[in-house]
Coordinates of C-alpha atoms and ligand atoms in Angstrom, one line a residue:
M478 CA 103.1 39.4 65.2
G479 CA 105.0 42.0 67.1
C480 CA 107.8 39.7 68.5
N481 CA 111.1 41.0 67.1
E482 CA 114.2 39.5 68.6
E483 CA 115.6 42.7 69.9
T484 CA 112.6 43.6 72.0
Q485 CA 112.5 40.1 73.4
T486 CA 116.1 40.1 74.6
K487 CA 116.1 43.7 75.9
K488 CA 113.0 43.4 78.0
M489 CA 114.6 41.1 80.7
R490 CA 117.4 42.0 83.0
G491 CA 118.0 38.6 84.5
L492 CA 116.7 36.4 87.3
K493 CA 116.5 38.1 90.7
C494 CA 116.2 36.6 94.1
R495 CA 112.9 37.5 95.8
E496 CA 114.5 37.6 99.2
C497 CA 118.0 39.2 98.9
G498 CA 117.8 40.7 95.4
A499 CA 120.9 39.0 94.0
Y500 CA 121.0 38.8 90.2
Y501 CA 121.5 35.7 88.1
P502 CA 121.7 35.1 84.4
L503 CA 118.7 33.9 82.4
E504 CA 119.4 30.2 82.8
A505 CA 117.7 27.1 84.2
L506 CA 118.1 28.2 87.8
H507 CA 115.5 28.6 90.5
V508 CA 117.1 29.1 94.0
C509 CA 119.5 31.8 95.2
E510 CA 122.9 30.3 96.2
F511 CA 123.3 32.9 99.0
C512 CA 119.9 32.8 100.8
F513 CA 118.0 29.9 99.1
G514 CA 115.2 32.3 98.2
P515 CA 113.3 31.7 94.9
L516 CA 114.4 33.4 91.7
E517 CA 112.0 35.5 89.6
V518 CA 112.3 37.0 86.2
D519 CA 113.2 40.7 86.4
Y520 CA 111.9 42.9 83.5
D521 CA 113.0 46.3 82.4
Y522 CA 109.7 48.1 82.9
D523 CA 111.0 51.4 81.6
Y524 CA 111.9 49.8 78.3
L525 CA 108.7 47.8 78.2
R526 CA 106.6 51.0 78.7
T527 CA 108.0 52.3 75.4
I528 CA 107.0 49.1 73.6
V529 CA 103.7 47.7 75.1
S530 CA 100.3 49.2 74.3
R531 CA 96.7 48.0 74.4
E532 CA 96.7 48.1 70.6
R533 CA 99.9 46.0 70.3
I534 CA 98.3 43.4 72.5
E535 CA 95.0 43.5 70.8
S536 CA 96.6 42.9 67.4
G537 CA 98.3 39.8 68.7
P538 CA 97.1 36.2 68.2
P539 CA 94.0 34.9 70.1
N540 CA 96.0 32.9 72.6
L541 CA 98.4 33.6 75.5
W542 CA 101.2 34.7 73.1
R543 CA 99.4 38.0 72.6
Y544 CA 101.2 38.9 75.9
I545 CA 104.6 37.7 74.8
D546 CA 106.2 41.1 75.6
L547 CA 105.4 40.4 79.3
L548 CA 106.6 36.7 79.2
P549 CA 110.1 35.5 79.7
I550 CA 110.7 34.3 76.2
S551 CA 113.5 35.5 74.1
G552 CA 113.4 33.3 70.9
E553 CA 110.9 33.1 68.1
N554 CA 110.1 29.5 68.4
L555 CA 106.9 29.5 70.3
V556 CA 105.0 26.3 71.4
D557 CA 101.5 27.1 70.3
S558 CA 99.0 24.6 71.5
G559 CA 96.1 27.0 71.3
T560 CA 96.3 27.8 75.0
G561 CA 94.7 30.9 76.5
F562 CA 92.2 33.6 75.6
T563 CA 89.6 31.4 77.2
P564 CA 86.0 32.7 77.6
L565 CA 85.1 35.2 80.3
L566 CA 81.4 34.6 80.7
K567 CA 78.8 36.8 82.5
A568 CA 77.2 34.4 85.0
E569 CA 73.6 35.7 85.2
R570 CA 72.0 32.6 86.8
L571 CA 74.8 31.8 89.2
G572 CA 74.9 35.5 90.1
E573 CA 71.2 35.5 90.8
R574 CA 71.6 32.5 93.1
L575 CA 74.4 34.1 95.0
G576 CA 73.1 37.7 95.0
L577 CA 75.7 39.1 92.6
R578 CA 74.8 41.4 89.7
N579 CA 78.3 41.4 88.1
L580 CA 79.7 38.0 88.4
F581 CA 82.0 36.5 85.7
I582 CA 83.4 33.0 85.2
K583 CA 86.8 32.8 83.6
N584 CA 86.5 29.3 82.0
D585 CA 90.0 27.9 81.8
T586 CA 88.6 24.4 81.3
A587 CA 88.6 25.5 77.6
N588 CA 92.4 25.0 77.4
P589 CA 93.9 22.1 75.3
T590 CA 94.3 19.7 78.3
W591 CA 91.3 21.3 80.1
S592 CA 93.1 23.2 82.8
F593 CA 94.9 26.5 83.4
K594 CA 98.2 24.5 83.6
D595 CA 98.5 24.8 79.8
R596 CA 99.4 28.4 80.3
V597 CA 102.4 27.7 82.6
V598 CA 103.4 24.7 80.5
S599 CA 103.3 26.6 77.1
V600 CA 105.8 29.0 78.6
A601 CA 108.0 26.4 80.3
I602 CA 108.2 24.1 77.3
T603 CA 109.0 27.0 75.0
K604 CA 111.8 27.9 77.4
A605 CA 113.0 24.3 77.7
M606 CA 113.5 24.3 73.9
E607 CA 115.3 27.6 74.1
F608 CA 117.6 26.1 76.7
G609 CA 118.1 23.0 74.5
F610 CA 116.7 20.3 76.9
D611 CA 115.8 17.1 75.2
T612 CA 113.8 15.8 78.2
V613 CA 111.1 17.5 80.2
S614 CA 109.6 16.5 83.5
C615 CA 107.5 17.6 86.5
A616 CA 106.1 16.7 89.9
S617 CA 102.3 16.9 89.5
T618 CA 99.0 16.7 91.3
G619 CA 97.5 15.7 87.9
N620 CA 96.7 18.6 85.7
L621 CA 100.4 19.7 85.3
G622 CA 101.4 16.1 84.2
N623 CA 98.6 16.1 81.6
S624 CA 99.7 19.3 80.2
V625 CA 103.5 18.6 80.2
A626 CA 102.8 15.2 78.5
A627 CA 100.7 16.8 75.8
H628 CA 103.2 19.6 75.1
A629 CA 106.1 17.1 75.0
A630 CA 104.2 15.0 72.5
R631 CA 103.5 18.1 70.3
T632 CA 107.2 19.1 70.4
G633 CA 108.7 15.6 70.3
L634 CA 110.5 16.0 73.6
R635 CA 111.1 13.0 75.9
C636 CA 108.9 13.2 79.0
F637 CA 108.8 11.9 82.6
I638 CA 105.8 12.7 84.8
F639 CA 105.9 12.0 88.5
I640 CA 102.6 11.8 90.4
P641 CA 101.2 10.6 93.8
A642 CA 100.0 7.0 93.1
D643 CA 96.4 7.7 94.4
L644 CA 95.3 10.2 91.7
E645 CA 92.0 10.2 89.9
L646 CA 91.7 7.9 86.9
G647 CA 90.9 10.8 84.6
K648 CA 94.2 12.4 85.6
I649 CA 96.2 9.2 85.1
V650 CA 94.6 8.4 81.7
G651 CA 94.9 12.1 80.9
S652 CA 98.7 11.8 81.0
L653 CA 99.2 8.2 79.7
V654 CA 97.3 8.9 76.5
Y655 CA 100.2 11.1 75.3
N656 CA 102.7 8.3 76.0
P657 CA 105.1 9.8 78.5
T658 CA 106.8 7.7 81.1
L659 CA 104.4 8.1 84.0
V660 CA 106.0 7.4 87.4
A661 CA 103.4 6.8 90.2
V662 CA 105.0 7.3 93.6
R663 CA 103.7 5.7 96.8
G664 CA 103.5 9.0 98.7
N665 CA 101.8 12.4 98.7
Y666 CA 102.6 15.3 96.4
D667 CA 105.1 16.8 98.8
E668 CA 107.1 13.6 98.8
V669 CA 106.9 13.4 95.0
N670 CA 108.1 17.0 94.8
R671 CA 111.0 16.3 97.2
L672 CA 112.0 13.3 95.2
C673 CA 111.9 15.3 91.9
A674 CA 114.2 18.0 93.4
E675 CA 116.7 15.2 94.0
I676 CA 116.3 13.8 90.6
A677 CA 116.6 17.3 89.1
S678 CA 120.1 17.6 90.6
T679 CA 121.3 14.4 89.0
M680 CA 119.8 14.6 85.5
R681 CA 120.1 17.4 82.8
W682 CA 116.3 17.6 82.4
G683 CA 114.0 20.5 82.2
F684 CA 111.7 20.1 85.3
V685 CA 109.0 22.7 84.5
N686 CA 108.1 23.4 88.1
I687 CA 111.6 23.0 89.5
N688 CA 114.6 24.3 87.5
L689 CA 112.3 26.1 85.0
R690 CA 110.0 27.4 87.7
P691 CA 110.9 31.1 87.4
Y692 CA 109.8 31.0 83.7
Y693 CA 106.9 28.5 84.2
A694 CA 105.3 30.6 86.9
E695 CA 105.2 33.7 84.7
G696 CA 102.7 31.9 82.4
S697 CA 100.0 32.3 85.2
K698 CA 100.1 36.0 84.7
T699 CA 98.2 35.6 81.4
L700 CA 95.1 34.6 83.3
G701 CA 95.2 38.0 85.0
F702 CA 96.0 39.9 81.8
E703 CA 93.1 38.2 80.0
V704 CA 90.5 39.0 82.7
V705 CA 91.4 42.7 82.5
E706 CA 91.5 42.8 78.7
Q707 CA 88.2 40.9 78.5
L708 CA 86.5 43.3 80.9
G709 CA 87.5 46.2 78.5
W710 CA 90.8 47.0 80.2
Q711 CA 89.2 47.2 83.7
A712 CA 90.5 45.4 86.7
P713 CA 87.6 43.7 88.6
D714 CA 86.7 44.5 92.3
H715 CA 87.3 40.9 93.3
I716 CA 89.0 37.8 92.0
V717 CA 88.6 34.4 93.6
V718 CA 91.6 32.1 93.0
P719 CA 92.1 28.5 94.0
M720 CA 95.5 27.8 95.7
A721 CA 97.8 24.8 95.6
S722 CA 101.4 26.1 95.8
G723 CA 100.0 29.6 95.8
S724 CA 101.8 30.5 92.6
L725 CA 98.7 31.2 90.5
L726 CA 97.4 33.7 93.0
T727 CA 100.8 35.4 93.4
K728 CA 101.1 35.8 89.6
V729 CA 97.5 37.0 89.0
W730 CA 98.3 39.8 91.5
K731 CA 101.6 40.5 89.8
A732 CA 99.8 40.7 86.4
L733 CA 97.4 43.4 87.6
K734 CA 100.3 45.5 89.0
E735 CA 102.3 45.1 85.8
L736 CA 99.4 46.4 83.7
H737 CA 99.2 49.4 85.9
R738 CA 102.9 49.9 85.9
L739 CA 102.9 49.9 82.1
G740 CA 100.1 52.4 82.0
L741 CA 97.6 50.0 80.5
I742 CA 95.1 50.4 83.3
D743 CA 94.5 53.2 85.8
E744 CA 94.4 52.0 89.3
V745 CA 94.3 48.5 90.7
H746 CA 91.7 48.2 93.5
T747 CA 91.2 44.5 93.0
K748 CA 90.9 42.3 96.1
V749 CA 92.5 39.0 95.4
H750 CA 91.0 36.2 97.5
G751 CA 92.5 32.7 97.9
A752 CA 90.5 29.5 98.1
Q753 CA 91.5 26.1 99.5
A754 CA 89.8 22.9 100.7
E755 CA 89.7 22.5 104.5
G756 CA 91.5 19.1 104.2
C757 CA 94.5 21.0 102.8
S758 CA 94.4 24.6 103.8
P759 CA 97.8 25.6 105.1
I760 CA 97.8 29.0 103.4
V761 CA 94.3 29.8 104.7
R762 CA 95.2 28.8 108.2
A763 CA 98.3 31.0 108.1
F764 CA 96.3 33.9 106.8
K765 CA 93.7 33.6 109.6
E766 CA 96.3 33.2 112.2
N767 CA 98.0 36.3 110.9
A768 CA 101.2 34.3 110.5
E769 CA 104.1 35.2 108.3
F770 CA 105.0 31.6 107.5
V771 CA 103.0 28.7 106.3
R772 CA 103.1 25.5 108.5
P773 CA 103.0 22.4 106.4
V774 CA 100.0 20.0 106.7
K775 CA 99.2 16.4 105.6
P776 CA 96.6 16.7 102.8
N777 CA 93.3 14.9 103.1
T778 CA 90.7 16.2 100.6
I779 CA 88.9 15.2 97.4
A780 CA 90.4 18.4 95.9
K781 CA 93.6 16.5 94.9
S782 CA 94.8 19.1 92.3
L783 CA 95.1 21.5 95.2
A784 CA 96.5 19.0 97.7
I785 CA 99.9 20.6 98.4
G786 CA 100.7 20.4 102.1
N787 CA 103.9 22.5 101.9
P788 CA 103.2 25.2 99.4
A789 CA 106.3 26.7 97.8
D790 CA 104.7 30.1 97.2
G791 CA 102.6 30.2 100.3
I792 CA 104.2 33.2 101.9
Y793 CA 104.0 35.2 98.6
A794 CA 100.4 34.3 98.3
L795 CA 99.8 35.6 101.8
Q796 CA 101.6 38.8 101.0
A797 CA 99.5 39.3 97.8
M798 CA 96.2 38.7 99.6
R799 CA 97.2 41.1 102.4
E800 CA 98.5 43.8 100.0
S801 CA 95.4 43.7 97.8
G802 CA 93.0 43.6 100.7
G803 CA 91.7 40.2 99.9
V804 CA 91.1 37.3 102.3
A805 CA 91.7 33.5 102.4
E806 CA 88.9 31.0 103.0
A807 CA 88.4 27.3 103.0
V808 CA 85.4 25.0 102.3
T809 CA 84.6 21.3 103.3
D810 CA 84.6 18.5 100.8
D811 CA 80.8 18.6 100.9
E812 CA 80.8 22.2 100.0
V813 CA 83.2 21.4 97.1
I814 CA 80.7 19.0 95.6
E815 CA 77.9 21.5 96.1
G816 CA 80.0 24.1 94.4
I817 CA 80.6 21.8 91.4
K818 CA 76.9 21.1 91.1
L819 CA 75.8 24.7 91.6
L820 CA 78.1 25.9 88.7
A821 CA 77.0 23.1 86.5
E822 CA 73.2 23.6 87.1
T823 CA 73.3 27.4 86.8
E824 CA 75.9 28.0 84.1
G825 CA 76.4 24.7 82.2
I826 CA 80.1 24.5 83.2
F827 CA 81.5 21.2 84.5
T828 CA 84.4 21.9 86.7
E829 CA 86.7 19.6 88.7
T830 CA 87.1 19.7 92.5
A831 CA 89.3 22.8 92.4
G832 CA 86.5 24.8 90.7
G833 CA 84.1 23.5 93.4
V834 CA 86.5 25.0 96.0
T835 CA 86.4 28.4 94.1
I836 CA 82.6 28.4 93.9
G837 CA 82.2 27.3 97.5
V838 CA 84.5 30.0 98.7
L839 CA 82.9 32.6 96.5
K840 CA 79.5 31.8 98.1
K841 CA 81.0 32.1 101.6
L842 CA 82.6 35.5 100.9
V843 CA 79.2 36.8 99.7
E844 CA 77.5 35.5 102.8
Q845 CA 80.2 37.1 105.0
G846 CA 79.6 40.4 103.3
I847 CA 83.1 40.6 101.9
I848 CA 81.8 40.8 98.4
G849 CA 79.0 43.3 97.7
S850 CA 76.1 42.6 95.3
D851 CA 77.0 45.3 92.8
E852 CA 80.7 44.7 92.7
T853 CA 82.5 43.1 89.7
V854 CA 83.6 39.7 90.6
V855 CA 85.6 37.1 88.6
A856 CA 85.8 33.5 89.7
L857 CA 88.7 31.5 88.2
I858 CA 87.5 28.0 87.0
T859 CA 90.8 26.3 86.5
G860 CA 90.1 22.7 85.6
C861 CA 87.5 20.3 84.0
G862 CA 85.1 18.0 85.8
L863 CA 85.5 15.0 83.5
K864 CA 88.8 14.4 85.2
T865 CA 87.4 14.0 88.7
Q866 CA 84.1 12.2 88.0
E867 CA 84.4 9.8 90.9
V868 CA 83.6 12.4 93.5
L869 CA 80.1 12.8 92.0
T870 CA 79.1 9.1 91.6
D871 CA 76.9 9.0 94.7
R872 CA 76.0 12.6 94.6
I873 CA 74.0 13.0 91.4
A874 CA 70.8 11.6 90.0
Q875 CA 70.8 8.2 88.2
P876 CA 69.6 7.9 84.6
V877 CA 65.9 7.0 84.1
L878 CA 66.0 3.5 82.6
I879 CA 63.3 2.4 80.2
E880 CA 62.5 -0.3 77.6
P881 CA 62.8 0.8 73.9
N882 CA 59.1 1.5 73.4
L883 CA 56.7 4.4 73.8
R884 CA 54.7 2.8 76.6
S885 CA 57.7 2.3 78.8
F886 CA 58.6 6.0 78.4
Q887 CA 55.0 7.1 79.0
E888 CA 54.8 5.1 82.2
K889 CA 58.1 6.5 83.4
F890 CA 57.0 10.0 82.4
A891 CA 53.8 9.6 84.5
E892 CA 55.8 8.5 87.5
L893 CA 58.2 11.4 87.0
A894 CA 55.3 13.8 86.9
V895 CA 54.1 12.7 90.3
G896 CA 57.6 12.7 91.7
K897 CA 58.0 8.9 92.1
V898 CA 61.3 8.7 90.2
Ligands
LIG704 C1 97.6 23.6 89.9 C2 96.2 24.0 90.0 C3 95.8 25.2 90.6 C4 96.7 26.1 91.5 O1 98.0 26.0 91.3 P1 99.1 26.8 92.1 O2 100.1 25.8 92.5 O3 98.5 27.5 93.3 O4 99.7 27.8 91.1 C5 94.5 25.6 90.6 N1 93.6 24.8 89.9 C6 93.9 23.7 89.3 C7 92.8 22.9 88.6 C8 95.2 23.2 89.3 O5 95.5 22.1 88.6
LIG705 ZN1 118.9 35.4 97.8

């Protein structure tokens, strides 16, 4: 595996403030002390261009570490949970229903804890170990907690997960099973996040989405890299991305631009579209109002994994959508459920509410003529439906109940045939 130590230390120049450009060393830092802007990993692209090639990536392992040269890791001790290189599926039947001939589903429910968060967490936990943290933590809307707890279990780190107390049972059990300390806060995600920022300043812990955020966020790029590689090193015409903090969308766009900058793909004409649920759509509203800033909202939606009312990367997501020529759109909770069912019935993929948001918005963008029928479209399905089953309870058919004999089945079958059941 092409991960020699010299390459991995020479490729990064430091952390750089997104706002004022101030440089910082590669430590567990996340805000600029001059302007409070967020810090981002800065790479030496001239150096990387002499190292990275399609062949080098293709000869890497079948997981996200095939892109290690473009990730902020300097050591050799990688946390490999089998994350990444998830299927990119041609969606013939869903495409037919929506009027799209080149629709693809990127199925990130195939990750170890069934969401795309395993990508950011693989990178963050690897970095936490490089920094020598013995405890890792996060503020989570559910999926992040599941992934941090699992990766902490695998590496033997101590783990504290903070969540809003009203999360779905699947998300709560999905953390508890790995035996972290799960702290349920009586408040919404934004309150949990604020509390965690305070805790982070008093404990020497690795908070994956606070003091490790510059490293963590880079993990999302691998979703963009994979889409391009799996399309035969072609960037698609459109990508539809669900947004919570807006980080994933920002990093998918960054990934496409990096591949171009490194000479791995020709041009990037991809329009990156952002999707939210109407009950928590501060980024969509800012986009439609042509605003530069995102006004916080109080979330009220079944799409709890996306329910961030004060999105940290909102303004960068706005910039990415505008720069790429994409749009932002929102759907109602009813449309979220229809989206979940449509994807399941046509493609056999059971997504959580966030995926319902993506499919609902995809449908809207086709209806609005923003996406054309022959264009190449990728919808990112970022989480698994088994974690949010309660939203479907009253919205799907009941089982057909029979006695354990042939007659009972035949009676029921006759009723089914005339449409009585
Ligand atoms: C966290 C999450 C997202 C988006 O996260 P960002 O904060 O915007 O990076 C999308 N889908 C699912 C299922 C998630 O858990
Ligand atoms: Zn700054």
